[in-house]
Amino acid sequence: MEMLVVSGGHPLSGRVAVSGAKNAALPIMAATLLADGPVTLRNIPQLVDVATLARVLVSLGMKVHGDTSAALHFETVDDSQQTADYELVRRMRASICVLGPLLAKRKRACVSLPGGCNIGHRPIDLHLKGLRALGAEISIENGYVYAAANQLRGADIYLGSAFGSTVTGTCNVMSAAVLAEGTTRIEAAACEPEVIDLGNFLNSLGAHIVGLGTPCLTIEGVESLSGGDYSIVSDRIEAATLMIAASLTGSLIELENVPVHHMTAVLEILGQVGLKISQWGEITKVDGRGERSAVDFVARPYPGIPTDVQAQMMSLMSVTSGKSIITDSVFPDRFMHASELTRMGAQIRREGSTAVVEGIPRLSGAHVMASDLRASAALVLAALAAERETVIRRIYHLDRGYERLESKLNALGAVIRRVEDQPVELPMAPSLAENATRRSHRAA
Ligand code: EPZ
């Protein structure tokens, strides 16, 4: 197991590029199952989750080859496989994205139910509701979803939930509907940019989807989809994470490939905090050197502030003078990072699906544990601005969704080491060290 040792207090400067979006790459990779010809995908981020899904697709009879830094090539070589195995799916919830494409293309699908998750309850009832509406026979046995349909038929489907809509649920149902007979209308579809990117990808292969980016999608089923060549959208969540790093360290940095048109709410809230963000052609300048103000916000479905940025914002508010009230309306329990930030001295109080943060001047380095993908990023960010060193364990969570985050931050001037897990004595705060010395002298 590896861990990160982060030395706090180093300002950042320079320029790094934002990678392709994980949450677009995964459903689009799954949707290559639908194509009758070879598909090339570009701007795919080099992530553990991408590698895991590639293994799932290979186990489903696809040939997947290439170099993610350039392009990945996908082609079905054996369409007799219909089971996405537990051993692979348990590593990544997003494997559920193969369910819709597999069912639509091969008439049968057997996909392991996704495992548990540290960010809260994550059912797939809406995925199954949508596929049943298209005519699929669905049952759940021994931890697997079994789905079958000789021919899916277009239907009117409502995908809303108490929490808004479902991103991967919309991806699954939309992917299945493109090969259904007739017209499908999806009401309360997710509007996230990653869902739009999947729809644009499917349309580039010959699908007929209109309404992308709105809650109402209309899909005219087609006989088949061709192969194609498609470039994945940039990652708005990684871009927000790097912007928050600039604010936390009081730095001026430059970012390439920022999808600013997908980040209106994030740019708005970061502007309220005090960041100055400006566009110079393809380069986004992020100036975090000014005073910061505490802000209240609610994480919501797109176009609201993404739940995937909530943890990183909590790190920022932890060292911003004033009180910040943070609510997550998508995953009300997504606060595992709060207890780890508290270990670093953050003043955070939970009140149901809300956290109240009292900003303090500086966090202190500590041993902390990552619990999920975005919580890991939040701890890295907090450590950048903390005193002395912070050791972050279980960083396999981080690698699932960030392409070499510590390399990008080090390229900007951070001091982060990735080492094998080992006991590490953290330097004590001077006052604590002096007290310890006095106690040992008295004892002698
Ligand atoms: C996607 O997860 C993302 N993952 C998540 O990103 C992201 O946090 C989430 O959307 C919300 O934006 C991928 O795209 C791979 P949902 P997903 O279905 O699709 C409820 C990250 O860090 N719900 O939109 O699983 C659910 O409980 C990850 O990159 C149902 O009730 O999320 C939740 O409260 C974490 N029934 C809400 O909807 C369902 O059938 C939103 O969930 C499905 C969901």
CSV table of C-alpha atoms and ligand atoms in Angstrom, one decimal:
chain,number,residue,atom,x,y,z
A,1,MET,CA,0.0,0.0,0.0
A,2,GLU,CA,1.3,3.5,-0.8
A,3,MET,CA,0.8,6.7,1.1
A,4,LEU,CA,1.4,10.4,0.4
A,5,VAL,CA,3.7,12.6,2.6
A,6,VAL,CA,2.7,16.2,2.0
A,7,SER,CA,4.9,19.1,3.2
A,8,GLY,CA,2.6,22.1,3.8
A,9,GLY,CA,3.2,25.8,3.2
A,10,HIS,CA,4.7,25.8,-0.3
A,11,PRO,CA,3.2,28.4,-2.7
A,12,LEU,CA,2.2,27.1,-6.2
A,13,SER,CA,3.1,28.6,-9.6
A,14,GLY,CA,3.2,27.6,-13.2
A,15,ARG,CA,0.9,25.8,-15.6
A,16,VAL,CA,-0.7,22.3,-15.7
A,17,ALA,CA,-3.3,20.7,-18.0
A,18,VAL,CA,-6.6,19.4,-16.9
A,19,SER,CA,-7.2,15.7,-18.0
A,20,GLY,CA,-10.2,14.1,-19.6
A,21,ALA,CA,-13.3,13.7,-17.4
A,22,LYS,CA,-13.5,10.4,-15.5
A,23,ASN,CA,-17.3,10.5,-15.3
A,24,ALA,CA,-17.5,10.9,-19.1
A,25,ALA,CA,-14.9,8.4,-20.0
A,26,LEU,CA,-16.5,5.5,-18.0
A,27,PRO,CA,-20.0,5.5,-19.5
A,28,ILE,CA,-18.5,6.3,-23.0
A,29,MET,CA,-16.2,3.3,-22.7
A,30,ALA,CA,-19.1,1.1,-21.6
A,31,ALA,CA,-21.1,2.4,-24.6
A,32,THR,CA,-18.5,1.1,-27.1
A,33,LEU,CA,-20.3,-2.3,-26.5
A,34,LEU,CA,-23.0,-0.9,-28.7
A,35,ALA,CA,-20.8,-0.2,-31.8
A,36,ASP,CA,-20.7,-2.5,-34.8
A,37,GLY,CA,-17.3,-1.2,-35.7
A,38,PRO,CA,-14.0,-0.2,-34.0
A,39,VAL,CA,-14.1,2.9,-31.8
A,40,THR,CA,-11.2,5.2,-30.9
A,41,LEU,CA,-11.5,7.3,-27.8
A,42,ARG,CA,-9.1,10.2,-27.1
A,43,ASN,CA,-8.3,12.4,-24.0
A,44,ILE,CA,-9.0,9.4,-21.8
A,45,PRO,CA,-7.5,10.0,-18.3
A,46,GLN,CA,-5.0,7.5,-17.0
A,47,LEU,CA,-6.9,6.3,-14.0
A,48,VAL,CA,-7.3,3.1,-12.0
A,49,ASP,CA,-11.1,3.2,-12.7
A,50,VAL,CA,-10.4,3.4,-16.5
A,51,ALA,CA,-8.1,0.4,-16.3
A,52,THR,CA,-10.7,-1.5,-14.2
A,53,LEU,CA,-13.5,-0.8,-16.7
A,54,ALA,CA,-11.2,-1.8,-19.6
A,55,ARG,CA,-10.7,-5.2,-17.9
A,56,VAL,CA,-14.5,-5.5,-17.5
A,57,LEU,CA,-14.9,-4.8,-21.3
A,58,VAL,CA,-12.2,-7.4,-22.1
A,59,SER,CA,-14.0,-9.9,-20.0
A,60,LEU,CA,-17.1,-9.1,-22.1
A,61,GLY,CA,-15.3,-10.1,-25.3
A,62,MET,CA,-13.9,-6.7,-26.4
A,63,LYS,CA,-10.4,-6.0,-27.6
A,64,VAL,CA,-9.1,-2.9,-25.8
A,65,HIS,CA,-5.7,-1.6,-26.7
A,66,GLY,CA,-3.6,1.6,-27.0
A,67,ASP,CA,-2.1,4.2,-24.7
A,68,THR,CA,-4.5,6.3,-22.7
A,69,SER,CA,-2.1,9.3,-23.0
A,70,ALA,CA,-2.9,9.2,-26.8
A,71,ALA,CA,-5.9,7.1,-27.6
A,72,LEU,CA,-7.6,3.8,-26.6
A,73,HIS,CA,-9.1,1.5,-29.3
A,74,PHE,CA,-12.2,-0.7,-28.6
A,75,GLU,CA,-13.6,-3.5,-30.8
A,76,THR,CA,-16.0,-6.4,-30.0
A,77,VAL,CA,-14.3,-9.7,-30.9
A,78,ASP,CA,-16.6,-12.1,-29.0
A,79,ASP,CA,-20.2,-11.0,-28.4
A,80,SER,CA,-21.2,-14.2,-26.7
A,81,GLN,CA,-20.2,-12.9,-23.2
A,82,GLN,CA,-23.0,-11.4,-21.1
A,83,THR,CA,-21.7,-11.4,-17.6
A,84,ALA,CA,-19.7,-8.6,-15.9
A,85,ASP,CA,-18.1,-10.5,-13.0
A,86,TYR,CA,-18.3,-9.5,-9.3
A,87,GLU,CA,-14.5,-9.7,-8.9
A,88,LEU,CA,-14.1,-6.8,-11.3
A,89,VAL,CA,-17.3,-4.9,-10.7
A,90,ARG,CA,-16.8,-4.8,-6.9
A,91,ARG,CA,-13.7,-2.6,-7.5
A,92,MET,CA,-15.8,0.2,-9.2
A,93,ARG,CA,-19.4,1.1,-9.0
A,94,ALA,CA,-19.4,2.7,-12.4
A,95,SER,CA,-19.1,-0.8,-13.9
A,96,ILE,CA,-22.9,-0.7,-13.7
A,97,CYS,CA,-22.7,1.4,-16.8
A,98,VAL,CA,-22.2,-1.7,-18.9
A,99,LEU,CA,-25.7,-2.9,-18.0
A,100,GLY,CA,-27.7,-0.8,-20.6
A,101,PRO,CA,-25.3,-1.3,-23.5
A,102,LEU,CA,-24.9,-5.0,-22.9
A,103,LEU,CA,-28.7,-5.6,-22.7
A,104,ALA,CA,-29.4,-3.5,-25.8
A,105,LYS,CA,-26.7,-5.0,-27.9
A,106,ARG,CA,-26.6,-8.7,-26.8
A,107,LYS,CA,-30.2,-9.1,-25.5
A,108,ARG,CA,-28.9,-10.5,-22.2
A,109,ALA,CA,-26.9,-9.0,-19.4
A,110,CYS,CA,-25.7,-10.2,-16.0
A,111,VAL,CA,-24.0,-7.5,-14.0
A,112,SER,CA,-22.9,-7.8,-10.4
A,113,LEU,CA,-24.7,-5.3,-8.1
A,114,PRO,CA,-22.2,-2.4,-7.4
A,115,GLY,CA,-20.6,-2.7,-3.9
A,116,GLY,CA,-21.0,-0.3,-1.0
A,117,CYS,CA,-19.7,3.2,-1.0
A,118,ASN,CA,-18.4,5.6,1.6
A,119,ILE,CA,-20.3,8.5,0.3
A,120,GLY,CA,-23.7,7.2,1.1
A,121,HIS,CA,-26.7,5.1,-0.1
A,122,ARG,CA,-26.3,4.4,-3.8
A,123,PRO,CA,-29.2,2.3,-5.1
A,124,ILE,CA,-29.8,1.5,-8.8
A,125,ASP,CA,-33.6,1.3,-8.6
A,126,LEU,CA,-34.0,4.0,-11.2
A,127,HIS,CA,-31.6,2.3,-13.6
A,128,LEU,CA,-33.8,-0.9,-13.4
A,129,LYS,CA,-37.0,1.1,-13.6
A,130,GLY,CA,-35.9,2.7,-16.9
A,131,LEU,CA,-34.7,-0.6,-18.4
A,132,ARG,CA,-38.0,-2.4,-17.4
A,133,ALA,CA,-39.9,0.5,-19.1
A,134,LEU,CA,-38.0,-0.4,-22.3
A,135,GLY,CA,-39.3,-3.9,-22.0
A,136,ALA,CA,-36.5,-5.7,-20.2
A,137,GLU,CA,-37.2,-8.6,-17.9
A,138,ILE,CA,-35.1,-7.9,-14.8
A,139,SER,CA,-34.4,-10.0,-11.7
A,140,ILE,CA,-31.8,-9.8,-8.9
A,141,GLU,CA,-30.3,-13.0,-7.6
A,142,ASN,CA,-27.1,-13.8,-5.7
A,143,GLY,CA,-26.0,-10.2,-5.9
A,144,TYR,CA,-26.3,-10.0,-9.7
A,145,VAL,CA,-28.7,-8.1,-11.9
A,146,TYR,CA,-30.1,-10.4,-14.7
A,147,ALA,CA,-31.7,-8.5,-17.6
A,148,ALA,CA,-33.1,-9.9,-20.8
A,149,ALA,CA,-35.0,-8.5,-23.8
A,150,ASN,CA,-35.1,-9.8,-27.4
A,151,GLN,CA,-36.1,-6.4,-28.6
A,152,LEU,CA,-36.3,-3.2,-26.5
A,153,ARG,CA,-39.2,-0.9,-27.3
A,154,GLY,CA,-39.3,2.9,-26.9
A,155,ALA,CA,-41.2,4.2,-23.9
A,156,ASP,CA,-41.9,7.3,-21.8
A,157,ILE,CA,-39.8,7.2,-18.7
A,158,TYR,CA,-39.6,9.3,-15.6
A,159,LEU,CA,-36.1,9.1,-13.9
A,160,GLY,CA,-36.5,11.6,-11.1
A,161,SER,CA,-35.7,10.9,-7.5
A,162,ALA,CA,-35.9,12.7,-4.2
A,163,PHE,CA,-32.3,13.8,-4.8
A,164,GLY,CA,-32.8,15.1,-8.3
A,165,SER,CA,-31.9,12.7,-11.1
A,166,THR,CA,-29.4,9.9,-11.6
A,167,VAL,CA,-26.3,10.5,-13.7
A,168,THR,CA,-25.3,6.9,-14.4
A,169,GLY,CA,-29.0,5.9,-14.5
A,170,THR,CA,-29.6,8.3,-17.3
A,171,CYS,CA,-26.4,7.0,-19.0
A,172,ASN,CA,-27.7,3.4,-18.8
A,173,VAL,CA,-31.2,4.1,-20.0
A,174,MET,CA,-30.1,6.4,-22.8
A,175,SER,CA,-27.5,3.9,-24.0
A,176,ALA,CA,-30.1,1.2,-24.1
A,177,ALA,CA,-32.8,3.3,-25.8
A,178,VAL,CA,-30.6,4.1,-28.8
A,179,LEU,CA,-31.1,0.6,-30.1
A,180,ALA,CA,-34.8,0.3,-29.0
A,181,GLU,CA,-37.6,0.1,-31.5
A,182,GLY,CA,-39.4,3.4,-31.6
A,183,THR,CA,-39.2,6.6,-29.6
A,184,THR,CA,-38.1,7.0,-26.0
A,185,ARG,CA,-38.7,10.1,-23.9
A,186,ILE,CA,-36.8,10.4,-20.7
A,187,GLU,CA,-38.2,13.0,-18.2
A,188,ALA,CA,-36.0,14.2,-15.3
A,189,ALA,CA,-32.9,13.1,-17.1
A,190,ALA,CA,-29.5,14.2,-15.6
A,191,CYS,CA,-28.1,17.3,-17.3
A,192,GLU,CA,-24.5,16.8,-16.2
A,193,PRO,CA,-21.8,17.6,-18.9
A,194,GLU,CA,-20.7,14.0,-18.7
A,195,VAL,CA,-24.1,12.8,-19.7
A,196,ILE,CA,-24.1,15.3,-22.6
A,197,ASP,CA,-20.7,14.0,-23.7
A,198,LEU,CA,-22.1,10.4,-23.7
A,199,GLY,CA,-25.1,11.6,-25.8
A,200,ASN,CA,-22.8,13.4,-28.2
A,201,PHE,CA,-20.6,10.3,-28.5
A,202,LEU,CA,-23.6,8.1,-29.3
A,203,ASN,CA,-24.9,10.6,-31.8
A,204,SER,CA,-21.4,10.5,-33.5
A,205,LEU,CA,-22.0,6.7,-34.0
A,206,GLY,CA,-25.4,7.3,-35.6
A,207,ALA,CA,-27.8,7.6,-32.7
A,208,HIS,CA,-30.6,10.1,-32.7
A,209,ILE,CA,-30.7,11.8,-29.3
A,210,VAL,CA,-32.1,15.4,-28.8
A,211,GLY,CA,-32.5,17.5,-25.7
A,212,LEU,CA,-29.0,16.7,-24.2
A,213,GLY,CA,-28.3,19.0,-21.3
A,214,THR,CA,-32.0,19.4,-20.5
A,215,PRO,CA,-34.1,17.2,-18.2
A,216,CYS,CA,-36.1,16.0,-21.3
A,217,LEU,CA,-34.3,13.6,-23.7
A,218,THR,CA,-36.0,12.2,-26.9
A,219,ILE,CA,-34.3,9.2,-28.5
A,220,GLU,CA,-35.3,7.8,-31.8
A,221,GLY,CA,-34.1,4.1,-31.8
A,222,VAL,CA,-31.9,3.0,-34.7
A,223,GLU,CA,-31.0,-0.5,-36.1
A,224,SER,CA,-27.3,-0.2,-35.3
A,225,LEU,CA,-24.4,2.1,-34.5
A,226,SER,CA,-21.2,2.4,-36.5
A,227,GLY,CA,-17.7,2.6,-35.1
A,228,GLY,CA,-16.1,6.1,-34.7
A,229,ASP,CA,-13.4,8.3,-33.2
A,230,TYR,CA,-14.3,10.6,-30.3
A,231,SER,CA,-12.5,12.9,-27.8
A,232,ILE,CA,-13.6,13.0,-24.2
A,233,VAL,CA,-14.6,16.3,-22.5
A,234,SER,CA,-12.2,17.8,-20.0
A,235,ASP,CA,-12.8,17.2,-16.3
A,236,ARG,CA,-14.6,20.0,-14.5
A,237,ILE,CA,-14.1,18.4,-11.1
A,238,GLU,CA,-10.3,18.1,-11.5
A,239,ALA,CA,-10.3,21.7,-12.7
A,240,ALA,CA,-12.2,22.9,-9.6
A,241,THR,CA,-9.8,20.8,-7.4
A,242,LEU,CA,-6.8,22.6,-8.9
A,243,MET,CA,-8.4,26.0,-8.6
A,244,ILE,CA,-9.1,25.4,-4.9
A,245,ALA,CA,-5.4,24.4,-4.5
A,246,ALA,CA,-4.5,27.8,-5.8
A,247,SER,CA,-6.8,29.5,-3.3
A,248,LEU,CA,-5.7,27.4,-0.3
A,249,THR,CA,-2.0,28.2,-0.9
A,250,GLY,CA,-2.6,31.8,-1.9
A,251,SER,CA,-1.1,31.2,-5.3
A,252,LEU,CA,-1.4,32.3,-8.9
A,253,ILE,CA,-1.4,29.4,-11.4
A,254,GLU,CA,-2.4,28.7,-15.0
A,255,LEU,CA,-4.6,25.8,-16.2
A,256,GLU,CA,-5.0,24.4,-19.7
A,257,ASN,CA,-8.1,22.7,-21.1
A,258,VAL,CA,-10.5,24.0,-18.4
A,259,PRO,CA,-14.2,23.4,-19.5
A,260,VAL,CA,-15.2,26.8,-18.1
A,261,HIS,CA,-18.7,26.6,-19.8
A,262,HIS,CA,-19.4,23.6,-17.6
A,263,MET,CA,-18.3,25.4,-14.4
A,264,THR,CA,-20.6,28.4,-14.0
A,265,ALA,CA,-21.7,27.6,-10.5
A,266,VAL,CA,-18.2,26.7,-9.4
A,267,LEU,CA,-16.7,29.8,-10.9
A,268,GLU,CA,-19.4,31.8,-9.2
A,269,ILE,CA,-18.8,30.4,-5.7
A,270,LEU,CA,-15.0,30.6,-6.0
A,271,GLY,CA,-15.4,34.2,-7.1
A,272,GLN,CA,-17.4,34.9,-3.9
A,273,VAL,CA,-14.6,33.3,-1.9
A,274,GLY,CA,-12.2,35.7,-3.5
A,275,LEU,CA,-10.5,33.9,-6.4
A,276,LYS,CA,-9.8,35.9,-9.5
A,277,ILE,CA,-10.3,33.6,-12.5
A,278,SER,CA,-9.7,34.9,-16.1
A,279,GLN,CA,-9.5,33.4,-19.5
A,280,TRP,CA,-6.5,34.1,-21.8
A,281,GLY,CA,-7.3,32.1,-25.0
A,282,GLU,CA,-7.0,28.4,-24.0
A,283,ILE,CA,-5.3,29.3,-20.7
A,284,THR,CA,-7.3,29.9,-17.5
A,285,LYS,CA,-5.5,32.1,-14.9
A,286,VAL,CA,-6.4,31.4,-11.3
A,287,ASP,CA,-5.3,34.0,-8.8
A,288,GLY,CA,-5.8,32.9,-5.2
A,289,ARG,CA,-3.4,35.5,-3.7
A,290,GLY,CA,-6.1,37.8,-2.3
A,291,GLU,CA,-8.2,37.8,0.9
A,292,ARG,CA,-10.7,34.9,1.2
A,293,SER,CA,-14.3,35.1,2.4
A,294,ALA,CA,-16.3,32.2,3.9
A,295,VAL,CA,-19.3,31.1,1.9
A,296,ASP,CA,-22.4,29.0,2.4
A,297,PHE,CA,-23.4,26.5,-0.3
A,298,VAL,CA,-25.6,23.6,-1.1
A,299,ALA,CA,-24.2,20.8,-3.4
A,300,ARG,CA,-26.9,20.1,-6.1
A,301,PRO,CA,-27.3,18.3,-9.4
A,302,TYR,CA,-26.0,20.2,-12.4
A,303,PRO,CA,-26.0,23.1,-13.1
A,304,GLY,CA,-25.5,23.6,-9.3
A,305,ILE,CA,-22.3,23.2,-7.3
A,306,PRO,CA,-21.3,19.6,-7.8
A,307,THR,CA,-21.3,17.2,-4.9
A,308,ASP,CA,-17.9,16.0,-6.2
A,309,VAL,CA,-16.5,19.4,-5.2
A,310,GLN,CA,-18.1,19.6,-1.8
A,311,ALA,CA,-15.2,17.9,0.1
A,312,GLN,CA,-12.5,20.1,-1.6
A,313,MET,CA,-14.6,23.2,-0.7
A,314,MET,CA,-14.8,22.1,2.9
A,315,SER,CA,-11.0,22.0,3.1
A,316,LEU,CA,-10.9,25.5,1.7
A,317,MET,CA,-13.5,26.8,4.2
A,318,SER,CA,-11.6,25.1,7.1
A,319,VAL,CA,-8.8,27.8,6.7
A,320,THR,CA,-11.0,30.7,5.6
A,321,SER,CA,-11.9,33.1,8.4
A,322,GLY,CA,-15.7,33.1,9.2
A,323,LYS,CA,-18.5,30.5,9.3
A,324,SER,CA,-19.4,28.4,6.3
A,325,ILE,CA,-22.6,26.2,6.2
A,326,ILE,CA,-22.2,23.3,3.7
A,327,THR,CA,-25.1,21.1,2.7
A,328,ASP,CA,-25.0,18.2,0.3
A,329,SER,CA,-28.4,17.6,-1.2
A,330,VAL,CA,-27.2,14.8,-3.5
A,331,PHE,CA,-25.4,12.6,-1.0
A,332,PRO,CA,-26.5,13.8,2.5
A,333,ASP,CA,-24.0,11.6,4.3
A,334,ARG,CA,-20.9,12.6,2.2
A,335,PHE,CA,-18.9,13.9,5.1
A,336,MET,CA,-16.3,11.2,5.9
A,337,HIS,CA,-13.6,13.8,5.1
A,338,ALA,CA,-14.9,16.1,7.9
A,339,SER,CA,-13.6,13.8,10.7
A,340,GLU,CA,-10.2,13.6,9.0
A,341,LEU,CA,-10.0,17.4,8.6
A,342,THR,CA,-10.9,17.6,12.2
A,343,ARG,CA,-7.7,15.6,13.0
A,344,MET,CA,-5.8,18.4,11.3
A,345,GLY,CA,-7.5,20.9,13.6
A,346,ALA,CA,-10.4,22.0,11.5
A,347,GLN,CA,-13.4,23.2,13.4
A,348,ILE,CA,-16.4,21.3,11.8
A,349,ARG,CA,-19.8,20.5,13.3
A,350,ARG,CA,-22.2,18.0,11.6
A,351,GLU,CA,-25.9,18.8,11.7
A,352,GLY,CA,-27.6,16.1,9.6
A,353,SER,CA,-26.9,16.7,5.9
A,354,THR,CA,-25.2,20.0,6.9
A,355,ALA,CA,-21.7,20.7,8.2
A,356,VAL,CA,-20.9,24.0,9.9
A,357,VAL,CA,-17.2,25.0,9.4
A,358,GLU,CA,-15.5,27.7,11.5
A,359,GLY,CA,-12.4,28.7,9.6
A,360,ILE,CA,-9.1,28.8,11.5
A,361,PRO,CA,-5.8,30.4,10.4
A,362,ARG,CA,-3.9,27.2,9.8
A,363,LEU,CA,-4.4,23.4,9.9
A,364,SER,CA,-1.7,21.3,11.4
A,365,GLY,CA,-0.1,18.3,9.7
A,366,ALA,CA,-1.3,14.9,10.9
A,367,HIS,CA,-1.8,11.2,10.0
A,368,VAL,CA,-5.1,11.0,8.1
A,369,MET,CA,-7.0,8.3,6.2
A,370,ALA,CA,-8.6,8.8,2.7
A,371,SER,CA,-12.1,7.3,2.6
A,372,ASP,CA,-13.3,8.0,-1.0
A,373,LEU,CA,-12.1,9.6,-4.1
A,374,ARG,CA,-13.0,13.3,-3.5
A,375,ALA,CA,-12.3,13.0,0.3
A,376,SER,CA,-8.7,12.0,-0.7
A,377,ALA,CA,-8.4,15.1,-2.9
A,378,ALA,CA,-9.7,17.2,0.0
A,379,LEU,CA,-7.1,15.9,2.3
A,380,VAL,CA,-4.3,16.5,-0.2
A,381,LEU,CA,-5.5,20.1,-0.6
A,382,ALA,CA,-5.8,20.6,3.2
A,383,ALA,CA,-2.2,19.3,3.6
A,384,LEU,CA,-0.9,21.8,1.1
A,385,ALA,CA,-1.9,24.6,3.4
A,386,ALA,CA,-1.2,22.8,6.7
A,387,GLU,CA,1.8,23.3,9.0
A,388,ARG,CA,4.6,20.8,8.7
A,389,GLU,CA,3.9,17.4,7.2
A,390,THR,CA,0.7,15.4,6.6
A,391,VAL,CA,0.6,11.6,5.9
A,392,ILE,CA,-2.3,10.4,3.9
A,393,ARG,CA,-3.0,6.7,3.8
A,394,ARG,CA,-5.4,4.6,1.6
A,395,ILE,CA,-4.6,6.8,-1.4
A,396,TYR,CA,-5.8,4.1,-3.7
A,397,HIS,CA,-9.0,6.0,-3.5
A,398,LEU,CA,-7.3,9.0,-5.0
A,399,ASP,CA,-5.8,7.0,-7.9
A,400,ARG,CA,-9.2,5.8,-8.9
A,401,GLY,CA,-10.2,9.3,-10.1
A,402,TYR,CA,-7.2,11.6,-10.4
A,403,GLU,CA,-4.5,11.3,-13.1
A,404,ARG,CA,-1.3,11.7,-11.0
A,405,LEU,CA,-2.7,14.5,-8.9
A,406,GLU,CA,0.5,14.7,-6.8
A,407,SER,CA,2.7,15.0,-10.0
A,408,LYS,CA,0.6,17.9,-11.2
A,409,LEU,CA,0.7,19.6,-7.9
A,410,ASN,CA,4.5,19.0,-7.6
A,411,ALA,CA,4.9,20.5,-11.1
A,412,LEU,CA,3.3,23.6,-9.6
A,413,GLY,CA,5.7,23.7,-6.7
A,414,ALA,CA,4.1,21.5,-4.1
A,415,VAL,CA,6.3,19.0,-2.1
A,416,ILE,CA,4.5,15.7,-2.1
A,417,ARG,CA,6.2,12.3,-1.8
A,418,ARG,CA,4.5,9.0,-2.7
A,419,VAL,CA,6.1,6.3,-0.5
A,420,GLU,CA,5.3,2.7,0.6
A,421,ASP,CA,3.2,2.7,3.7
A,422,GLN,CA,5.5,2.8,6.8
A,423,PRO,CA,5.5,4.2,10.3
A,424,VAL,CA,6.3,8.0,10.0
A,425,GLU,CA,7.1,10.2,13.0
A,426,LEU,CA,5.7,13.6,12.1
A,427,PRO,CA,7.6,16.6,13.3
A,428,MET,CA,5.8,18.0,16.4
A,429,ALA,CA,4.6,21.6,16.6
A,430,PRO,CA,7.4,23.6,18.3
A,431,SER,CA,5.3,24.3,21.4
A,432,LEU,CA,4.5,20.6,21.8
A,433,ALA,CA,8.1,19.7,21.3
A,434,GLU,CA,9.2,22.2,24.0
A,435,ASN,CA,6.6,20.9,26.4
A,436,ALA,CA,7.7,17.3,25.8
A,437,THR,CA,11.3,18.4,26.5
A,438,ARG,CA,10.4,20.1,29.7
A,439,ARG,CA,8.4,17.0,30.8
A,440,SER,CA,11.3,14.7,30.1
A,441,HIS,CA,13.8,17.0,32.0
A,442,ARG,CA,11.4,17.1,35.0
A,443,ALA,CA,11.1,13.3,34.9
A,444,ALA,CA,14.9,12.8,34.8
B,1,EPZ,C1,-22.4,9.8,-10.6
B,1,EPZ,O1,-22.6,8.8,-9.6
B,1,EPZ,C2,-20.9,10.1,-10.5
B,1,EPZ,N1,-20.1,8.9,-10.8
B,1,EPZ,C3,-20.5,10.5,-9.0
B,1,EPZ,O2,-19.1,10.9,-9.0
B,1,EPZ,C4,-21.3,11.8,-8.7
B,1,EPZ,O3,-21.0,12.2,-7.3
B,1,EPZ,C5,-22.8,11.5,-8.9
B,1,EPZ,O4,-23.1,11.0,-10.2
B,1,EPZ,C6,-23.7,12.7,-8.6
B,1,EPZ,O5,-23.3,13.7,-9.5
B,1,EPZ,C7,-20.0,8.6,-12.1
B,1,EPZ,O6,-20.5,9.3,-13.0
B,1,EPZ,C8,-19.2,7.4,-12.4
B,1,EPZ,P1,-26.5,9.3,-9.1
B,1,EPZ,P2,-24.1,8.1,-9.7
B,1,EPZ,O7,-27.1,8.1,-9.6
B,1,EPZ,O8,-24.6,8.1,-11.1
B,1,EPZ,C9,-29.9,8.6,-5.9
B,1,EPZ,C10,-16.9,10.8,-8.2
B,1,EPZ,O9,-16.4,11.2,-7.1
B,1,EPZ,N2,-30.3,7.5,-6.8
B,1,EPZ,O10,-26.6,10.6,-9.9
B,1,EPZ,O11,-23.9,6.8,-9.0
B,1,EPZ,C11,-28.6,8.4,-5.2
B,1,EPZ,O12,-28.8,7.7,-4.0
B,1,EPZ,C12,-18.3,10.1,-8.2
B,1,EPZ,O13,-16.5,11.0,-9.3
B,1,EPZ,C13,-31.4,6.7,-6.6
B,1,EPZ,O14,-32.2,7.0,-5.6
B,1,EPZ,O15,-25.0,9.1,-8.8
B,1,EPZ,C14,-28.1,9.8,-5.0
B,1,EPZ,O16,-28.7,10.3,-3.8
B,1,EPZ,C15,-18.8,9.9,-6.8
B,1,EPZ,N3,-31.7,5.7,-7.4
B,1,EPZ,C16,-28.6,10.6,-6.2
B,1,EPZ,O17,-29.7,9.7,-6.7
B,1,EPZ,C17,-30.9,5.3,-8.4
B,1,EPZ,O18,-31.2,4.3,-9.1
B,1,EPZ,C18,-27.6,10.8,-7.3
B,1,EPZ,O19,-27.0,9.6,-7.6
B,1,EPZ,C19,-29.7,6.1,-8.6
B,1,EPZ,C20,-29.4,7.1,-7.8
